[in-house]
Tab-separated table of C-alpha atoms and ligand atoms in Angstrom:
chain	number	residue	atom	x	y	z
Y	13	UNK	CA	137.579	272.059	235.983
Y	14	UNK	CA	139.912	274.453	234.059
Y	15	UNK	CA	139.716	278.201	234.621
Y	16	UNK	CA	138.887	280.669	232.079
Y	17	UNK	CA	142.315	281.938	231.374
Y	18	UNK	CA	144.209	278.252	231.135
Y	19	UNK	CA	141.190	277.452	228.342
Y	20	UNK	CA	141.575	280.517	226.630
Y	21	UNK	CA	145.937	279.573	226.537
Y	22	UNK	CA	145.032	276.176	225.384
Y	23	UNK	CA	142.776	277.266	222.563
Y	24	UNK	CA	145.213	279.969	221.705
Y	25	UNK	CA	147.998	277.512	221.815
Y	26	UNK	CA	146.150	275.182	220.073
Y	27	UNK	CA	145.399	277.624	216.771
Y	28	UNK	CA	148.972	278.579	216.893
Y	29	UNK	CA	149.816	275.202	216.337
Y	30	UNK	CA	147.179	274.708	213.604
Y	31	UNK	CA	148.531	278.032	211.685
Y	32	UNK	CA	152.096	276.490	211.592
Y	33	UNK	CA	150.640	273.238	210.452
Y	34	UNK	CA	148.586	274.531	207.663
Y	35	UNK	CA	151.712	277.024	206.771
Y	36	UNK	CA	154.302	274.301	206.765
Y	37	UNK	CA	152.015	271.929	204.879
Y	38	UNK	CA	151.686	274.855	202.068
Y	39	UNK	CA	155.410	275.022	201.867
Y	40	UNK	CA	156.120	271.221	201.928
Y	41	UNK	CA	153.531	271.148	199.176
Y	42	UNK	CA	155.106	274.047	197.066
Y	43	UNK	CA	158.626	272.003	198.060
Y	44	UNK	CA	157.288	268.693	196.743
Y	45	UNK	CA	155.837	270.384	193.683
Y	46	UNK	CA	159.101	272.047	193.337
Y	47	UNK	CA	161.111	269.029	193.516
Y	48	UNK	CA	158.913	266.474	191.315
Y	49	UNK	CA	157.823	269.492	188.730
Y	50	UNK	CA	156.961	267.399	185.443
Y	51	UNK	CA	158.653	268.884	182.258
Y	52	UNK	CA	155.492	269.675	179.517
Y	53	UNK	CA	156.500	269.541	175.749
Y	54	UNK	CA	154.397	271.370	173.254
Y	55	UNK	CA	155.292	269.357	169.647
Y	56	UNK	CA	153.623	270.731	166.513
Y	57	UNK	CA	154.094	267.858	163.800
Y	58	UNK	CA	153.553	268.476	160.265
Y	59	UNK	CA	151.240	265.676	159.239
Y	60	UNK	CA	151.256	261.821	158.628
Y	61	UNK	CA	152.259	262.361	154.995
Y	62	UNK	CA	155.057	259.487	155.087
Y	63	UNK	CA	156.146	256.448	156.617
Y	64	UNK	CA	158.856	258.662	157.984
Y	65	UNK	CA	156.810	260.994	159.512
Y	66	UNK	CA	154.572	258.307	161.245
Y	67	UNK	CA	157.931	256.762	162.638
Y	68	UNK	CA	159.140	260.257	163.878
Y	69	UNK	CA	155.710	260.921	165.889
Y	70	UNK	CA	155.864	257.249	166.876
Y	71	UNK	CA	159.595	257.753	168.324
Y	72	UNK	CA	158.738	261.024	169.914
Y	73	UNK	CA	155.721	259.553	171.970
Y	74	UNK	CA	157.928	256.751	172.867
Y	75	UNK	CA	160.779	258.521	174.201
Y	76	UNK	CA	158.583	260.864	176.081
Y	77	UNK	CA	157.265	258.055	178.014
Y	78	UNK	CA	160.908	256.511	178.363
Y	79	UNK	CA	161.950	259.812	180.196
Y	80	UNK	CA	158.897	260.544	181.798
Y	81	UNK	CA	157.960	263.738	180.116
Y	82	UNK	CA	154.662	264.773	179.663
Y	83	UNK	CA	154.091	265.647	175.773
Y	84	UNK	CA	151.426	267.817	174.312
Y	85	UNK	CA	151.462	266.619	170.383
Y	86	UNK	CA	149.476	268.116	167.760
Y	87	UNK	CA	148.968	267.144	164.145
Y	88	UNK	CA	149.002	270.041	161.836
Y	89	UNK	CA	147.869	267.901	158.741
Y	90	UNK	CA	150.323	269.540	156.595
Y	91	UNK	CA	149.242	273.093	157.233
Y	92	UNK	CA	151.626	275.830	158.492
Y	93	UNK	CA	148.641	277.822	159.973
Y	94	UNK	CA	147.605	274.780	162.050
Y	95	UNK	CA	151.367	274.662	163.492
Y	96	UNK	CA	151.150	278.271	164.062
Y	97	UNK	CA	148.301	277.977	166.230
Y	98	UNK	CA	149.250	275.083	167.932
Y	99	UNK	CA	152.403	276.956	169.047
Y	100	UNK	CA	150.253	279.701	170.177
Y	101	UNK	CA	148.229	277.047	172.225
Y	102	UNK	CA	151.197	275.820	173.749
Y	103	UNK	CA	152.731	279.576	174.793
Y	104	UNK	CA	148.808	280.318	176.260
Y	105	UNK	CA	149.270	276.729	177.994
Y	106	UNK	CA	152.808	277.898	179.371
Y	107	UNK	CA	154.408	274.647	178.360
Y	108	UNK	CA	158.078	274.404	179.694
Y	109	UNK	CA	159.328	273.711	176.089
Y	110	UNK	CA	158.001	274.256	172.806
Y	111	UNK	CA	159.466	271.828	169.685
Y	112	UNK	CA	158.055	271.310	165.840
Y	113	UNK	CA	159.097	270.398	162.619
Y	114	UNK	CA	158.404	273.598	160.243
Y	115	UNK	CA	156.740	271.985	157.289
Y	116	UNK	CA	158.524	275.188	155.423
Y	117	UNK	CA	161.335	277.344	156.186
Y	118	UNK	CA	159.588	280.770	156.254
Y	119	UNK	CA	157.018	282.310	158.069
Y	120	UNK	CA	157.789	281.575	161.731
Y	121	UNK	CA	159.168	285.096	162.929
Y	122	UNK	CA	155.856	286.348	164.431
Y	123	UNK	CA	154.668	283.297	166.492
Y	124	UNK	CA	158.120	282.398	167.626
Y	125	UNK	CA	158.722	286.204	168.583
Y	126	UNK	CA	155.625	285.804	170.984
Y	127	UNK	CA	157.421	282.033	172.310
Y	128	UNK	CA	160.585	283.892	173.055
Y	129	UNK	CA	158.833	287.182	175.063
Y	130	UNK	CA	156.905	284.346	176.911
Y	131	UNK	CA	160.221	282.927	177.812
Y	132	UNK	CA	159.746	279.653	176.263
Y	133	UNK	CA	162.618	277.790	174.690
Y	134	UNK	CA	161.942	276.537	170.989
Y	135	UNK	CA	163.733	272.957	169.429
Y	136	UNK	CA	163.688	272.786	165.893
Y	137	UNK	CA	163.265	268.996	164.998
Y	138	UNK	CA	164.290	267.493	161.453
Y	139	UNK	CA	163.508	270.811	159.708
Y	140	UNK	CA	164.737	274.074	159.867
Y	141	UNK	CA	163.297	277.675	159.439
Y	142	UNK	CA	165.006	280.804	157.797
Y	143	UNK	CA	164.791	283.700	159.575
Y	144	UNK	CA	166.970	287.253	159.956
Y	145	UNK	CA	165.849	287.395	163.547
Y	146	UNK	CA	168.252	286.280	166.541
Y	147	UNK	CA	167.617	283.564	168.959
Y	148	UNK	CA	164.213	282.574	167.795
Y	149	UNK	CA	165.194	278.914	168.412
Y	150	UNK	CA	167.664	277.123	170.778
Y	151	UNK	CA	168.872	274.051	168.332
Y	152	UNK	CA	168.029	272.122	165.486
Y	153	UNK	CA	167.975	268.267	165.975
Y	154	UNK	CA	167.707	266.776	162.297
Y	155	UNK	CA	169.312	264.952	159.415
Y	156	UNK	CA	172.129	266.645	157.367
Y	157	UNK	CA	170.039	266.998	154.253
Y	158	UNK	CA	172.544	268.329	151.990
Y	159	UNK	CA	174.656	265.570	152.796
Y	160	UNK	CA	171.830	263.077	152.014
Y	161	UNK	CA	171.694	264.477	148.433
Y	162	UNK	CA	175.334	264.568	147.909
Y	163	UNK	CA	175.586	261.055	149.242
Y	164	UNK	CA	172.557	260.417	146.807
Y	165	UNK	CA	174.623	262.070	143.587
Y	166	UNK	CA	178.097	260.143	144.743
Y	167	UNK	CA	176.414	256.589	144.107
Y	168	UNK	CA	174.832	257.441	140.928
Y	169	UNK	CA	178.641	258.414	139.911
Y	170	UNK	CA	179.990	254.987	141.092
Y	171	UNK	CA	177.016	253.674	139.275
Y	172	UNK	CA	177.833	255.567	135.978
Y	173	UNK	CA	181.343	253.938	136.269
Y	174	UNK	CA	180.624	250.488	137.043
Y	175	UNK	CA	177.992	250.481	133.619
Y	176	UNK	CA	180.447	252.219	131.613
Y	177	UNK	CA	177.770	255.089	130.892
Y	178	UNK	CA	178.813	258.173	128.778
Y	179	UNK	CA	175.738	260.140	129.356
Y	180	UNK	CA	173.138	259.791	132.221
Y	181	UNK	CA	169.990	261.943	132.078
Y	182	UNK	CA	168.025	262.208	135.202
Y	183	UNK	CA	164.691	263.355	136.281
Y	184	UNK	CA	163.930	264.907	139.875
Y	185	UNK	CA	160.787	264.329	141.952
Y	186	UNK	CA	161.329	266.948	144.749
Y	187	UNK	CA	160.206	267.208	148.328
Y	188	UNK	CA	158.018	269.999	149.424
Y	189	UNK	CA	158.809	273.138	147.842
Y	190	UNK	CA	160.797	275.635	150.308
Y	191	UNK	CA	161.293	272.791	152.855
Y	192	UNK	CA	165.038	272.135	154.147
Y	193	UNK	CA	164.943	268.313	153.127
Y	194	UNK	CA	163.614	269.782	149.670
Y	195	UNK	CA	166.138	272.569	149.739
Y	196	UNK	CA	169.543	270.768	150.978
Y	197	UNK	CA	168.613	267.521	149.056
Y	198	UNK	CA	168.222	269.311	145.720
Y	199	UNK	CA	171.515	271.466	146.676
Y	200	UNK	CA	173.667	268.171	147.579
Y	201	UNK	CA	172.827	266.291	144.930
Y	202	UNK	CA	173.891	269.087	142.263
Y	203	UNK	CA	176.805	269.761	143.994
Y	204	UNK	CA	177.867	266.627	143.835
Y	205	UNK	CA	177.421	265.627	140.299
Y	206	UNK	CA	178.326	269.192	139.019
Y	207	UNK	CA	181.653	268.298	137.886
Y	208	UNK	CA	180.810	265.252	136.033
Y	209	UNK	CA	179.785	265.999	132.077
Y	210	UNK	CA	178.161	262.923	131.756
Y	211	UNK	CA	175.222	263.947	133.979
Y	212	UNK	CA	172.094	266.222	132.924
Y	213	UNK	CA	169.249	266.800	135.085
Y	214	UNK	CA	166.353	267.043	132.587
Y	215	UNK	CA	163.732	268.624	135.054
Y	216	UNK	CA	162.997	268.938	138.744
Y	217	UNK	CA	159.282	268.777	139.634
Y	218	UNK	CA	157.708	269.003	143.039
Y	219	UNK	CA	156.289	265.853	144.751
Y	220	UNK	CA	155.278	267.416	148.153
Y	221	UNK	CA	156.778	264.208	149.387
Y	222	UNK	CA	153.540	262.266	148.721
Y	223	UNK	CA	152.782	258.955	147.190
Y	224	UNK	CA	149.778	260.218	144.746
Y	225	UNK	CA	152.106	263.598	143.867
Y	226	UNK	CA	155.016	260.945	142.988
Y	227	UNK	CA	152.972	259.003	140.565
Y	228	UNK	CA	151.601	262.352	138.888
Y	229	UNK	CA	155.134	263.379	138.314
Y	230	UNK	CA	156.400	260.384	136.997
Y	231	UNK	CA	153.526	260.000	134.470
Y	232	UNK	CA	154.125	263.699	133.642
Y	233	UNK	CA	158.113	263.216	133.202
Y	234	UNK	CA	157.753	259.838	131.466
Y	235	UNK	CA	155.137	261.412	128.905
Y	236	UNK	CA	157.663	264.309	128.366
Y	237	UNK	CA	161.084	262.711	128.275
Y	238	UNK	CA	160.012	258.801	127.792
Y	239	UNK	CA	163.174	256.604	127.085
Y	240	UNK	CA	165.449	259.389	127.393
Y	241	UNK	CA	165.291	258.980	131.186
Y	242	UNK	CA	168.339	257.001	132.716
Y	243	UNK	CA	167.604	258.253	136.306
Y	244	UNK	CA	165.225	258.674	138.797
Y	245	UNK	CA	166.135	260.777	142.109
Y	246	UNK	CA	163.475	260.968	144.634
Y	247	UNK	CA	163.747	263.285	147.780
Y	248	UNK	CA	161.559	260.502	149.520
Y	249	UNK	CA	160.249	257.011	149.713
Y	250	UNK	CA	156.648	257.810	149.181
Y	251	UNK	CA	157.080	259.524	146.019
Y	252	UNK	CA	159.430	256.825	144.978
Y	253	UNK	CA	156.995	254.225	145.548
Y	254	UNK	CA	154.088	256.201	143.761
Y	255	UNK	CA	156.657	256.387	140.369
Y	256	UNK	CA	157.545	252.688	140.075
Y	257	UNK	CA	154.157	251.431	139.056
Y	258	UNK	CA	154.392	254.457	136.416
Y	259	UNK	CA	157.307	252.960	135.498
Y	260	UNK	CA	156.334	249.970	134.858
Y	261	UNK	CA	153.046	250.743	132.939
Y	262	UNK	CA	155.234	252.641	130.418
Y	263	UNK	CA	157.050	249.615	129.812
Y	264	UNK	CA	160.465	250.241	131.505
Y	265	UNK	CA	161.963	247.887	134.379
Y	266	UNK	CA	162.930	250.204	137.212
Y	267	UNK	CA	166.217	249.318	138.588
Y	268	UNK	CA	167.383	248.110	135.612
Y	269	UNK	CA	166.150	250.128	132.776
Y	270	UNK	CA	166.224	253.283	135.066
Y	271	UNK	CA	168.409	253.717	137.636
Y	272	UNK	CA	166.130	254.600	141.047
Y	273	UNK	CA	167.589	256.660	143.669
Y	274	UNK	CA	165.360	257.301	147.122
Y	275	UNK	CA	165.995	259.255	150.510
Y	276	UNK	CA	164.495	257.865	153.847
Y	277	UNK	CA	164.992	254.159	154.249
Y	278	UNK	CA	161.465	253.072	155.408
Y	279	UNK	CA	160.952	249.053	155.419
Y	280	UNK	CA	158.672	249.244	152.398
Y	281	UNK	CA	161.644	250.987	150.413
Y	282	UNK	CA	163.898	248.555	151.774
Y	283	UNK	CA	161.978	245.701	150.566
Y	284	UNK	CA	161.676	246.685	146.919
Y	285	UNK	CA	165.634	247.665	147.007
Y	286	UNK	CA	165.733	243.876	147.572
Y	287	UNK	CA	163.793	243.321	144.901
Y	288	UNK	CA	165.769	244.858	142.564
Y	289	UNK	CA	163.389	247.744	141.604
Y	290	UNK	CA	165.504	250.592	143.840
Y	291	UNK	CA	168.696	250.688	143.139
Y	292	UNK	CA	170.036	253.254	146.174
Y	293	UNK	CA	168.176	254.261	149.283
Y	294	UNK	CA	169.754	257.146	151.372
Y	295	UNK	CA	168.837	256.755	155.195
Y	296	UNK	CA	167.110	259.501	156.736
Y	297	UNK	CA	166.401	258.414	160.361
Y	298	UNK	CA	162.923	259.507	161.927
Y	299	UNK	CA	164.424	258.556	165.280
Y	300	UNK	CA	165.166	261.981	167.178
Y	301	UNK	CA	162.967	261.685	170.160
Y	302	UNK	CA	165.781	260.566	172.413
Y	303	UNK	CA	168.238	263.590	171.240
Y	304	UNK	CA	164.766	265.757	171.824
Y	305	UNK	CA	163.951	264.723	175.192
Y	306	UNK	CA	167.717	265.019	176.497
Y	307	UNK	CA	167.790	268.615	175.146
Y	308	UNK	CA	164.533	269.621	176.776
Y	309	UNK	CA	165.386	268.122	179.865
Y	310	UNK	CA	168.795	270.042	179.727
Y	311	UNK	CA	166.772	273.286	178.659
Y	312	UNK	CA	164.097	272.808	181.833
Y	313	UNK	CA	167.343	272.707	184.137
Y	314	UNK	CA	169.220	276.024	182.517
Y	315	UNK	CA	171.844	274.182	181.096
Y	316	UNK	CA	173.173	274.646	177.596
Y	317	UNK	CA	172.560	272.858	174.844
Y	318	UNK	CA	174.241	271.892	171.369
Y	319	UNK	CA	172.944	274.169	168.714
Y	320	UNK	CA	173.161	271.319	165.966
Y	321	UNK	CA	172.441	267.755	166.523
Y	322	UNK	CA	172.729	265.525	163.360
Y	323	UNK	CA	171.741	261.867	163.318
Y	324	UNK	CA	174.884	259.411	161.711
Y	325	UNK	CA	173.164	257.970	158.484
Y	326	UNK	CA	174.241	255.724	155.927
Y	327	UNK	CA	173.700	254.556	152.386
Y	328	UNK	CA	171.676	251.246	151.317
Y	329	UNK	CA	172.337	250.660	147.590
Y	330	UNK	CA	172.837	247.399	144.896
Y	331	UNK	CA	176.645	247.457	145.890
Y	332	UNK	CA	175.816	245.791	149.204
Y	333	UNK	CA	173.905	242.542	149.853
Y	334	UNK	CA	170.446	243.966	150.647
Y	335	UNK	CA	169.895	241.062	152.701
Y	336	UNK	CA	172.155	242.243	155.293
Y	337	UNK	CA	170.193	245.401	156.331
Y	338	UNK	CA	168.491	245.024	159.516
Y	339	UNK	CA	164.746	245.610	160.038
Y	340	UNK	CA	163.942	249.440	159.722
Y	341	UNK	CA	161.499	250.167	162.498
Y	342	UNK	CA	159.523	252.517	160.354
L	404	GZL	C1	163.016	264.443	156.444
L	404	GZL	C2	161.752	264.735	156.475
L	404	GZL	C3	160.967	264.192	155.355
L	404	GZL	C4	161.033	262.932	154.883
L	404	GZL	C5	159.890	262.546	154.356
L	404	GZL	O1	163.503	264.827	157.606
L	404	GZL	O2	161.532	265.830	156.832
L	404	GZL	O3	159.370	264.884	155.238
L	404	GZL	O4	161.982	262.937	153.965
L	404	GZL	C6	159.055	263.391	155.155
L	404	GZL	O5	159.393	261.290	153.781
L	404	GZL	O6	157.734	263.715	154.664
């Protein structure tokens, strides 16, 4: 039978061991969390307006899985206010990194200042913003839209040479007004043809990157300019695919009577190019997910990141054998 003192010492020693065990377990748990901490990205996507956008979303989700990254992706259904609200939710949720494709370039200063004050880095994907403030974003991962416009203009000059044209009347169906791709595709194309006296842009009209608007714009342009139109320069495949039936209804053969130049390079447009109804499609890859994950992982680790990441892009046209074009995947 233990005397009382011995019993007290054993109980005291047991309680001390228990305390150490709990504390160690607590430390071990926090150490384990720190070692296996998940990277959480909050992504605000513009919407689902095109095969390009749907392909972009799919690629980001697939790459998040490949890299074991937690992704909160919210679809803004083409509304800037929905993107701003989503970014505020990401801030409240204390995500590690915020990423988004800004539907237009202006109007982001307040919400991005809130993200900066919260210490959450922001990655721009696909499109850019316009701001006078410093350091609201860490980098831009997206196409060189100006170069896409230049490549479209350079194709048209080659096509006019090949056809021996002495004047070329162009109608332009632009993407969403004040968006980066619209501004830069318009500027690049205009600059590429600026010194060619054969070229005249009859009118530029906003098709908002939508098939339905592309059809409406084409109907108006055909009613206004009729057979004066030699070329349609469309800022994305959806608007192009909306325009083509209107051209045919008006009695013209797209790709022959009217040169058709488009941008994105989705499978549907490439199939129509193979039919000879589109003459040129400038590639704009939606596959930006890998670069996004690698950049976010670097930011989480406190590493420096490239401020600008442009994917390499090509031109598909009737200057090549369209059968050589590999499946596009979007
Ligand atoms: C381009 C992207 C554009 C696509 C359109 O990177 O922002 O938005 O060209 C899409 O198809 O709507």
